[in-house]
């Protein structure tokens, strides 16, 4: 099973790369996701994803850094999931964003599922033993 550090790094790279895509090649991004009216908004969200991804990648290694990367990861995945589902199901954005919602749900699952040895990570990123029966 994945550790909090490996999830933070993997999600960090995912956020960094997906945030860079529209900044590096907007035409291919819009070819899949549809044309954007507010380019400034696309660039803002992209820049935020790059910053979040970088913070997740660089923040792991200490308990506090991993906990911070986890909070960023959960918050980012939750926000993107809600927006993807809300607007893709109503036709406001293309249905391809439902694929992104699946990825965001997978990140949330990775953060909340158990870890090896029957232990789980609590919200602060510390390892805690499961409750005794």
mmCIF file with all atom_site columns, N, CA, C and O in Angstrom, residues 90-123:
data_model
loop_
_atom_site.group_PDB
_atom_site.id
_atom_site.type_symbol
_atom_site.label_atom_id
_atom_site.label_alt_id
_atom_site.label_comp_id
_atom_site.label_asym_id
_atom_site.label_entity_id
_atom_site.label_seq_id
_atom_site.pdbx_PDB_ins_code
_atom_site.Cartn_x
_atom_site.Cartn_y
_atom_site.Cartn_z
_atom_site.occupancy
_atom_site.B_iso_or_equiv
_atom_site.pdbx_formal_charge
_atom_site.auth_seq_id
_atom_site.auth_comp_id
_atom_site.auth_asym_id
_atom_site.auth_atom_id
_atom_site.pdbx_PDB_model_num
ATOM 1   N N  . UNK A 1 90  ? -23.969 19.134 -15.588 1.00 0.00 ? 90  UNK A N  1
ATOM 2   C CA . UNK A 1 90  ? -24.993 20.095 -16.015 1.00 0.00 ? 90  UNK A CA 1
ATOM 3   C C  . UNK A 1 90  ? -24.719 20.645 -17.408 1.00 0.00 ? 90  UNK A C  1
ATOM 4   O O  . UNK A 1 90  ? -25.486 21.468 -17.901 1.00 0.00 ? 90  UNK A O  1
ATOM 5   N N  . UNK A 1 91  ? -23.627 20.239 -18.025 1.00 0.00 ? 91  UNK A N  1
ATOM 6   C CA . UNK A 1 91  ? -23.302 20.688 -19.367 1.00 0.00 ? 91  UNK A CA 1
ATOM 7   C C  . UNK A 1 91  ? -22.571 22.022 -19.436 1.00 0.00 ? 91  UNK A C  1
ATOM 8   O O  . UNK A 1 91  ? -22.295 22.523 -20.520 1.00 0.00 ? 91  UNK A O  1
ATOM 9   N N  . UNK A 1 92  ? -22.212 22.583 -18.309 1.00 0.00 ? 92  UNK A N  1
ATOM 10  C CA . UNK A 1 92  ? -21.490 23.864 -18.295 1.00 0.00 ? 92  UNK A CA 1
ATOM 11  C C  . UNK A 1 92  ? -20.073 23.705 -18.834 1.00 0.00 ? 92  UNK A C  1
ATOM 12  O O  . UNK A 1 92  ? -19.532 24.598 -19.478 1.00 0.00 ? 92  UNK A O  1
ATOM 13  N N  . UNK A 1 93  ? -19.450 22.564 -18.521 1.00 0.00 ? 93  UNK A N  1
ATOM 14  C CA . UNK A 1 93  ? -18.133 22.217 -19.060 1.00 0.00 ? 93  UNK A CA 1
ATOM 15  C C  . UNK A 1 93  ? -18.258 20.848 -19.713 1.00 0.00 ? 93  UNK A C  1
ATOM 16  O O  . UNK A 1 93  ? -19.220 20.117 -19.472 1.00 0.00 ? 93  UNK A O  1
ATOM 17  N N  . UNK A 1 94  ? -17.294 20.507 -20.542 1.00 0.00 ? 94  UNK A N  1
ATOM 18  C CA . UNK A 1 94  ? -17.337 19.225 -21.260 1.00 0.00 ? 94  UNK A CA 1
ATOM 19  C C  . UNK A 1 94  ? -17.315 18.041 -20.293 1.00 0.00 ? 94  UNK A C  1
ATOM 20  O O  . UNK A 1 94  ? -16.709 18.090 -19.228 1.00 0.00 ? 94  UNK A O  1
ATOM 21  N N  . UNK A 1 95  ? -17.937 16.972 -20.748 1.00 0.00 ? 95  UNK A N  1
ATOM 22  C CA . UNK A 1 95  ? -18.026 15.762 -19.924 1.00 0.00 ? 95  UNK A CA 1
ATOM 23  C C  . UNK A 1 95  ? -16.659 15.113 -19.688 1.00 0.00 ? 95  UNK A C  1
ATOM 24  O O  . UNK A 1 95  ? -16.512 14.313 -18.776 1.00 0.00 ? 95  UNK A O  1
ATOM 25  N N  . UNK A 1 96  ? -15.643 15.488 -20.463 1.00 0.00 ? 96  UNK A N  1
ATOM 26  C CA . UNK A 1 96  ? -14.299 14.952 -20.254 1.00 0.00 ? 96  UNK A CA 1
ATOM 27  C C  . UNK A 1 96  ? -13.801 15.281 -18.843 1.00 0.00 ? 96  UNK A C  1
ATOM 28  O O  . UNK A 1 96  ? -12.957 14.576 -18.289 1.00 0.00 ? 96  UNK A O  1
ATOM 29  N N  . UNK A 1 97  ? -14.353 16.335 -18.236 1.00 0.00 ? 97  UNK A N  1
ATOM 30  C CA . UNK A 1 97  ? -13.956 16.680 -16.875 1.00 0.00 ? 97  UNK A CA 1
ATOM 31  C C  . UNK A 1 97  ? -14.405 15.631 -15.864 1.00 0.00 ? 97  UNK A C  1
ATOM 32  O O  . UNK A 1 97  ? -13.892 15.598 -14.744 1.00 0.00 ? 97  UNK A O  1
ATOM 33  N N  . UNK A 1 98  ? -15.337 14.764 -16.256 1.00 0.00 ? 98  UNK A N  1
ATOM 34  C CA . UNK A 1 98  ? -15.702 13.654 -15.366 1.00 0.00 ? 98  UNK A CA 1
ATOM 35  C C  . UNK A 1 98  ? -14.537 12.674 -15.224 1.00 0.00 ? 98  UNK A C  1
ATOM 36  O O  . UNK A 1 98  ? -14.392 12.031 -14.186 1.00 0.00 ? 98  UNK A O  1
ATOM 37  N N  . UNK A 1 99  ? -13.694 12.591 -16.252 1.00 0.00 ? 99  UNK A N  1
ATOM 38  C CA . UNK A 1 99  ? -12.479 11.783 -16.144 1.00 0.00 ? 99  UNK A CA 1
ATOM 39  C C  . UNK A 1 99  ? -11.556 12.369 -15.078 1.00 0.00 ? 99  UNK A C  1
ATOM 40  O O  . UNK A 1 99  ? -10.975 11.644 -14.281 1.00 0.00 ? 99  UNK A O  1
ATOM 41  N N  . UNK A 1 100 ? -11.446 13.692 -15.070 1.00 0.00 ? 100 UNK A N  1
ATOM 42  C CA . UNK A 1 100 ? -10.644 14.328 -14.023 1.00 0.00 ? 100 UNK A CA 1
ATOM 43  C C  . UNK A 1 100 ? -11.260 14.062 -12.653 1.00 0.00 ? 100 UNK A C  1
ATOM 44  O O  . UNK A 1 100 ? -10.535 13.847 -11.685 1.00 0.00 ? 100 UNK A O  1
ATOM 45  N N  . UNK A 1 101 ? -12.585 14.066 -12.570 1.00 0.00 ? 101 UNK A N  1
ATOM 46  C CA . UNK A 1 101 ? -13.251 13.769 -11.293 1.00 0.00 ? 101 UNK A CA 1
ATOM 47  C C  . UNK A 1 101 ? -12.870 12.376 -10.804 1.00 0.00 ? 101 UNK A C  1
ATOM 48  O O  . UNK A 1 101 ? -12.674 12.170 -9.596  1.00 0.00 ? 101 UNK A O  1
ATOM 49  N N  . UNK A 1 102 ? -12.741 11.432 -11.713 1.00 0.00 ? 102 UNK A N  1
ATOM 50  C CA . UNK A 1 102 ? -12.316 10.074 -11.332 1.00 0.00 ? 102 UNK A CA 1
ATOM 51  C C  . UNK A 1 102 ? -10.908 10.115 -10.749 1.00 0.00 ? 102 UNK A C  1
ATOM 52  O O  . UNK A 1 102 ? -10.636 9.512  -9.702  1.00 0.00 ? 102 UNK A O  1
ATOM 53  N N  . UNK A 1 103 ? -10.013 10.844 -11.403 1.00 0.00 ? 103 UNK A N  1
ATOM 54  C CA . UNK A 1 103 ? -8.650  10.972 -10.870 1.00 0.00 ? 103 UNK A CA 1
ATOM 55  C C  . UNK A 1 103 ? -8.658  11.608 -9.483  1.00 0.00 ? 103 UNK A C  1
ATOM 56  O O  . UNK A 1 103 ? -7.945  11.161 -8.584  1.00 0.00 ? 103 UNK A O  1
ATOM 57  N N  . UNK A 1 104 ? -9.467  12.642 -9.300  1.00 0.00 ? 104 UNK A N  1
ATOM 58  C CA . UNK A 1 104 ? -9.524  13.311 -7.994  1.00 0.00 ? 104 UNK A CA 1
ATOM 59  C C  . UNK A 1 104 ? -10.071 12.368 -6.926  1.00 0.00 ? 104 UNK A C  1
ATOM 60  O O  . UNK A 1 104 ? -9.595  12.356 -5.792  1.00 0.00 ? 104 UNK A O  1
ATOM 61  N N  . UNK A 1 105 ? -11.066 11.558 -7.289  1.00 0.00 ? 105 UNK A N  1
ATOM 62  C CA . UNK A 1 105 ? -11.608 10.566 -6.350  1.00 0.00 ? 105 UNK A CA 1
ATOM 63  C C  . UNK A 1 105 ? -10.535 9.534  -5.987  1.00 0.00 ? 105 UNK A C  1
ATOM 64  O O  . UNK A 1 105 ? -10.442 9.102  -4.829  1.00 0.00 ? 105 UNK A O  1
ATOM 65  N N  . UNK A 1 106 ? -9.712  9.171  -6.950  1.00 0.00 ? 106 UNK A N  1
ATOM 66  C CA . UNK A 1 106 ? -8.615  8.224  -6.668  1.00 0.00 ? 106 UNK A CA 1
ATOM 67  C C  . UNK A 1 106 ? -7.596  8.832  -5.713  1.00 0.00 ? 106 UNK A C  1
ATOM 68  O O  . UNK A 1 106 ? -7.064  8.133  -4.839  1.00 0.00 ? 106 UNK A O  1
ATOM 69  N N  . UNK A 1 107 ? -7.297  10.139 -5.869  1.00 0.00 ? 107 UNK A N  1
ATOM 70  C CA . UNK A 1 107 ? -6.373  10.796 -4.929  1.00 0.00 ? 107 UNK A CA 1
ATOM 71  C C  . UNK A 1 107 ? -6.966  10.802 -3.529  1.00 0.00 ? 107 UNK A C  1
ATOM 72  O O  . UNK A 1 107 ? -6.270  10.526 -2.547  1.00 0.00 ? 107 UNK A O  1
ATOM 73  N N  . UNK A 1 108 ? -8.253  11.114 -3.431  1.00 0.00 ? 108 UNK A N  1
ATOM 74  C CA . UNK A 1 108 ? -8.896  11.111 -2.104  1.00 0.00 ? 108 UNK A CA 1
ATOM 75  C C  . UNK A 1 108 ? -8.860  9.715  -1.497  1.00 0.00 ? 108 UNK A C  1
ATOM 76  O O  . UNK A 1 108 ? -8.571  9.558  -0.308  1.00 0.00 ? 108 UNK A O  1
ATOM 77  N N  . UNK A 1 109 ? -9.127  8.709  -2.314  1.00 0.00 ? 109 UNK A N  1
ATOM 78  C CA . UNK A 1 109 ? -9.061  7.334  -1.826  1.00 0.00 ? 109 UNK A CA 1
ATOM 79  C C  . UNK A 1 109 ? -7.655  6.997  -1.333  1.00 0.00 ? 109 UNK A C  1
ATOM 80  O O  . UNK A 1 109 ? -7.486  6.376  -0.287  1.00 0.00 ? 109 UNK A O  1
ATOM 81  N N  . UNK A 1 110 ? -6.654  7.420  -2.087  1.00 0.00 ? 110 UNK A N  1
ATOM 82  C CA . UNK A 1 110 ? -5.264  7.145  -1.688  1.00 0.00 ? 110 UNK A CA 1
ATOM 83  C C  . UNK A 1 110 ? -4.940  7.795  -0.345  1.00 0.00 ? 110 UNK A C  1
ATOM 84  O O  . UNK A 1 110 ? -4.233  7.212  0.482   1.00 0.00 ? 110 UNK A O  1
ATOM 85  N N  . UNK A 1 111 ? -5.456  8.999  -0.109  1.00 0.00 ? 111 UNK A N  1
ATOM 86  C CA . UNK A 1 111 ? -5.173  9.682  1.151   1.00 0.00 ? 111 UNK A CA 1
ATOM 87  C C  . UNK A 1 111 ? -5.915  9.052  2.321   1.00 0.00 ? 111 UNK A C  1
ATOM 88  O O  . UNK A 1 111 ? -5.426  9.067  3.448   1.00 0.00 ? 111 UNK A O  1
ATOM 89  N N  . UNK A 1 112 ? -7.103  8.522  2.079   1.00 0.00 ? 112 UNK A N  1
ATOM 90  C CA . UNK A 1 112 ? -7.914  8.039  3.195   1.00 0.00 ? 112 UNK A CA 1
ATOM 91  C C  . UNK A 1 112 ? -7.853  6.541  3.441   1.00 0.00 ? 112 UNK A C  1
ATOM 92  O O  . UNK A 1 112 ? -8.311  6.082  4.486   1.00 0.00 ? 112 UNK A O  1
ATOM 93  N N  . UNK A 1 113 ? -7.306  5.775  2.542   1.00 0.00 ? 113 UNK A N  1
ATOM 94  C CA . UNK A 1 113 ? -7.271  4.323  2.772   1.00 0.00 ? 113 UNK A CA 1
ATOM 95  C C  . UNK A 1 113 ? -6.158  3.963  3.733   1.00 0.00 ? 113 UNK A C  1
ATOM 96  O O  . UNK A 1 113 ? -5.236  4.731  3.976   1.00 0.00 ? 113 UNK A O  1
ATOM 97  N N  . UNK A 1 114 ? -6.227  2.748  4.253   1.00 0.00 ? 114 UNK A N  1
ATOM 98  C CA . UNK A 1 114 ? -5.259  2.294  5.250   1.00 0.00 ? 114 UNK A CA 1
ATOM 99  C C  . UNK A 1 114 ? -3.866  2.125  4.684   1.00 0.00 ? 114 UNK A C  1
ATOM 100 O O  . UNK A 1 114 ? -3.654  2.129  3.481   1.00 0.00 ? 114 UNK A O  1
ATOM 101 N N  . UNK A 1 115 ? -2.910  2.005  5.561   1.00 0.00 ? 115 UNK A N  1
ATOM 102 C CA . UNK A 1 115 ? -1.502  1.819  5.206   1.00 0.00 ? 115 UNK A CA 1
ATOM 103 C C  . UNK A 1 115 ? -1.032  0.452  5.666   1.00 0.00 ? 115 UNK A C  1
ATOM 104 O O  . UNK A 1 115 ? -1.720  -0.228 6.403   1.00 0.00 ? 115 UNK A O  1
ATOM 105 N N  . UNK A 1 116 ? 0.163   0.039  5.254   1.00 0.00 ? 116 UNK A N  1
ATOM 106 C CA . UNK A 1 116 ? 0.674   -1.278 5.631   1.00 0.00 ? 116 UNK A CA 1
ATOM 107 C C  . UNK A 1 116 ? 0.736   -1.462 7.141   1.00 0.00 ? 116 UNK A C  1
ATOM 108 O O  . UNK A 1 116 ? 0.875   -0.518 7.899   1.00 0.00 ? 116 UNK A O  1
ATOM 109 N N  . UNK A 1 117 ? 0.598   -2.684 7.553   1.00 0.00 ? 117 UNK A N  1
ATOM 110 C CA . UNK A 1 117 ? 0.735   -3.020 8.973   1.00 0.00 ? 117 UNK A CA 1
ATOM 111 C C  . UNK A 1 117 ? -0.506  -2.696 9.780   1.00 0.00 ? 117 UNK A C  1
ATOM 112 O O  . UNK A 1 117 ? -0.464  -2.655 11.000  1.00 0.00 ? 117 UNK A O  1
ATOM 113 N N  . UNK A 1 118 ? -1.623  -2.469 9.123   1.00 0.00 ? 118 UNK A N  1
ATOM 114 C CA . UNK A 1 118 ? -2.859  -2.196 9.842   1.00 0.00 ? 118 UNK A CA 1
ATOM 115 C C  . UNK A 1 118 ? -2.901  -0.828 10.493  1.00 0.00 ? 118 UNK A C  1
ATOM 116 O O  . UNK A 1 118 ? -3.709  -0.574 11.368  1.00 0.00 ? 118 UNK A O  1
ATOM 117 N N  . UNK A 1 119 ? -1.996  0.036  10.110  1.00 0.00 ? 119 UNK A N  1
ATOM 118 C CA . UNK A 1 119 ? -1.966  1.392  10.673  1.00 0.00 ? 119 UNK A CA 1
ATOM 119 C C  . UNK A 1 119 ? -2.516  2.357  9.643   1.00 0.00 ? 119 UNK A C  1
ATOM 120 O O  . UNK A 1 119 ? -2.513  2.083  8.456   1.00 0.00 ? 119 UNK A O  1
ATOM 121 N N  . UNK A 1 120 ? -2.979  3.492  10.098  1.00 0.00 ? 120 UNK A N  1
ATOM 122 C CA . UNK A 1 120 ? -3.507  4.505  9.188   1.00 0.00 ? 120 UNK A CA 1
ATOM 123 C C  . UNK A 1 120 ? -2.859  5.835  9.505   1.00 0.00 ? 120 UNK A C  1
ATOM 124 O O  . UNK A 1 120 ? -2.301  6.024  10.577  1.00 0.00 ? 120 UNK A O  1
ATOM 125 N N  . UNK A 1 121 ? -2.933  6.746  8.573   1.00 0.00 ? 121 UNK A N  1
ATOM 126 C CA . UNK A 1 121 ? -2.415  8.092  8.816   1.00 0.00 ? 121 UNK A CA 1
ATOM 127 C C  . UNK A 1 121 ? -3.563  8.950  9.315   1.00 0.00 ? 121 UNK A C  1
ATOM 128 O O  . UNK A 1 121 ? -4.632  8.960  8.730   1.00 0.00 ? 121 UNK A O  1
ATOM 129 N N  . UNK A 1 122 ? -3.347  9.635  10.411  1.00 0.00 ? 122 UNK A N  1
ATOM 130 C CA . UNK A 1 122 ? -4.400  10.551 10.868  1.00 0.00 ? 122 UNK A CA 1
ATOM 131 C C  . UNK A 1 122 ? -4.279  11.857 10.093  1.00 0.00 ? 122 UNK A C  1
ATOM 132 O O  . UNK A 1 122 ? -3.425  12.026 9.243   1.00 0.00 ? 122 UNK A O  1
ATOM 133 N N  . UNK A 1 123 ? -5.154  12.803 10.345  1.00 0.00 ? 123 UNK A N  1
ATOM 134 C CA . UNK A 1 123 ? -5.243  14.023 9.560   1.00 0.00 ? 123 UNK A CA 1
ATOM 135 C C  . UNK A 1 123 ? -3.966  14.861 9.628   1.00 0.00 ? 123 UNK A C  1
ATOM 136 O O  . UNK A 1 123 ? -3.667  15.628 8.735   1.00 0.00 ? 123 UNK A O  1
#
